[in-house]
XYZ file of C-alpha atoms in Angstrom:
105
model
C -0.043 0.071 -0.068
C 1.197 3.414 -0.645
C -0.280 6.448 1.038
C -0.216 10.100 -0.118
C -1.736 13.320 1.003
C -2.118 16.864 -0.365
C -2.761 19.588 2.184
C -4.294 22.895 0.912
C -4.733 26.009 2.920
C -8.386 26.827 2.084
C -8.222 30.385 3.296
C -5.286 31.414 1.070
C -6.156 29.052 -1.758
C -2.487 27.819 -1.713
C -0.603 24.595 -0.899
C 0.277 24.191 2.831
C 3.997 23.532 2.525
C 5.948 22.347 5.535
C 3.253 20.453 7.456
C 4.802 17.588 9.316
C 2.802 14.245 8.691
C 2.982 10.961 10.475
C 1.217 7.712 9.307
C 0.365 5.020 11.842
C -0.866 1.440 11.141
C -2.607 0.576 14.321
C -0.262 2.003 17.001
C 2.874 1.523 15.001
C 4.531 4.365 13.113
C 4.575 3.317 9.459
C 6.055 6.472 8.000
C 6.454 10.240 8.156
C 7.314 13.177 6.058
C 6.733 16.916 5.446
C 4.647 18.393 2.794
C 6.541 19.830 -0.158
C 6.160 23.260 -1.969
C 2.917 21.820 -3.613
C 1.525 20.670 -0.323
C 2.156 16.976 -1.091
C 3.619 14.247 0.936
C 4.031 10.391 0.631
C 4.725 9.138 4.101
C 4.583 5.414 3.229
C 5.323 3.139 0.189
C 4.943 -0.567 0.101
C 2.437 -3.115 1.309
C 0.916 -3.258 4.701
C -1.796 -5.195 6.420
C -5.479 -4.303 6.172
C -7.029 -2.368 9.057
C -7.238 1.116 10.624
C -4.609 3.633 9.778
C -4.159 7.252 10.913
C -2.594 10.253 9.289
C -1.537 12.826 11.870
C -0.985 16.332 10.730
C 1.054 18.819 12.903
C -1.200 21.786 12.071
C -0.482 23.895 15.258
C 3.240 24.340 14.564
C 2.503 25.104 10.814
C -0.076 27.736 11.753
C 2.198 29.216 14.349
C 4.982 29.470 11.866
C 2.691 31.764 9.825
C 1.780 33.855 12.854
C -1.880 32.524 12.750
C -3.819 31.016 15.503
C -5.773 27.698 15.013
C -8.451 25.767 16.880
C -6.878 22.461 15.826
C -3.234 22.059 16.967
C -3.443 18.549 15.262
C -5.614 16.932 12.729
C -5.978 13.127 12.903
C -7.521 11.338 9.966
C -8.429 7.670 10.527
C -9.193 5.496 7.519
C -9.730 1.748 6.865
C -7.465 -0.079 4.560
C -9.344 -2.987 2.951
C -7.141 -3.558 -0.194
C -3.513 -3.343 1.041
C -2.065 -3.294 -2.546
C -4.073 -0.222 -3.536
C -2.886 3.382 -3.432
C -4.651 5.534 -0.736
C -4.683 9.269 -1.347
C -6.141 11.228 1.671
C -6.122 14.991 1.061
C -6.715 17.641 3.753
C -8.443 20.999 3.180
C -7.221 23.076 6.083
C -8.397 26.395 7.670
C -7.698 27.779 11.149
C -11.164 26.769 12.492
C -12.223 24.076 10.202
C -10.985 21.183 8.041
C -12.383 18.595 5.534
C -11.063 15.540 3.757
C -12.108 12.893 1.273
C -10.787 9.776 -0.410
C -8.805 10.953 -3.349
C -7.465 9.074 -6.381
């Protein structure tokens, strides 16, 4: 399974570069990374077991680095892997007081 994400700052309409991202398979850290200039990150490549996985975004430090407050110092997105050989793309649309996500392609 490979996992990718794309973080967009929905207030500015720009990619959110420099957001630290960690991926957990159950309680085990499966990968980590930082979003690039286009807001993209691939914290894990390879095959893993089916089950619950979590992407944890360090949004508090990212907002603080921009001199902005946020209600969400961390965003945790939990998703279920049913086909371990498939690619999973999980984007995050981010604002200081709201966020949304969806299953991407």
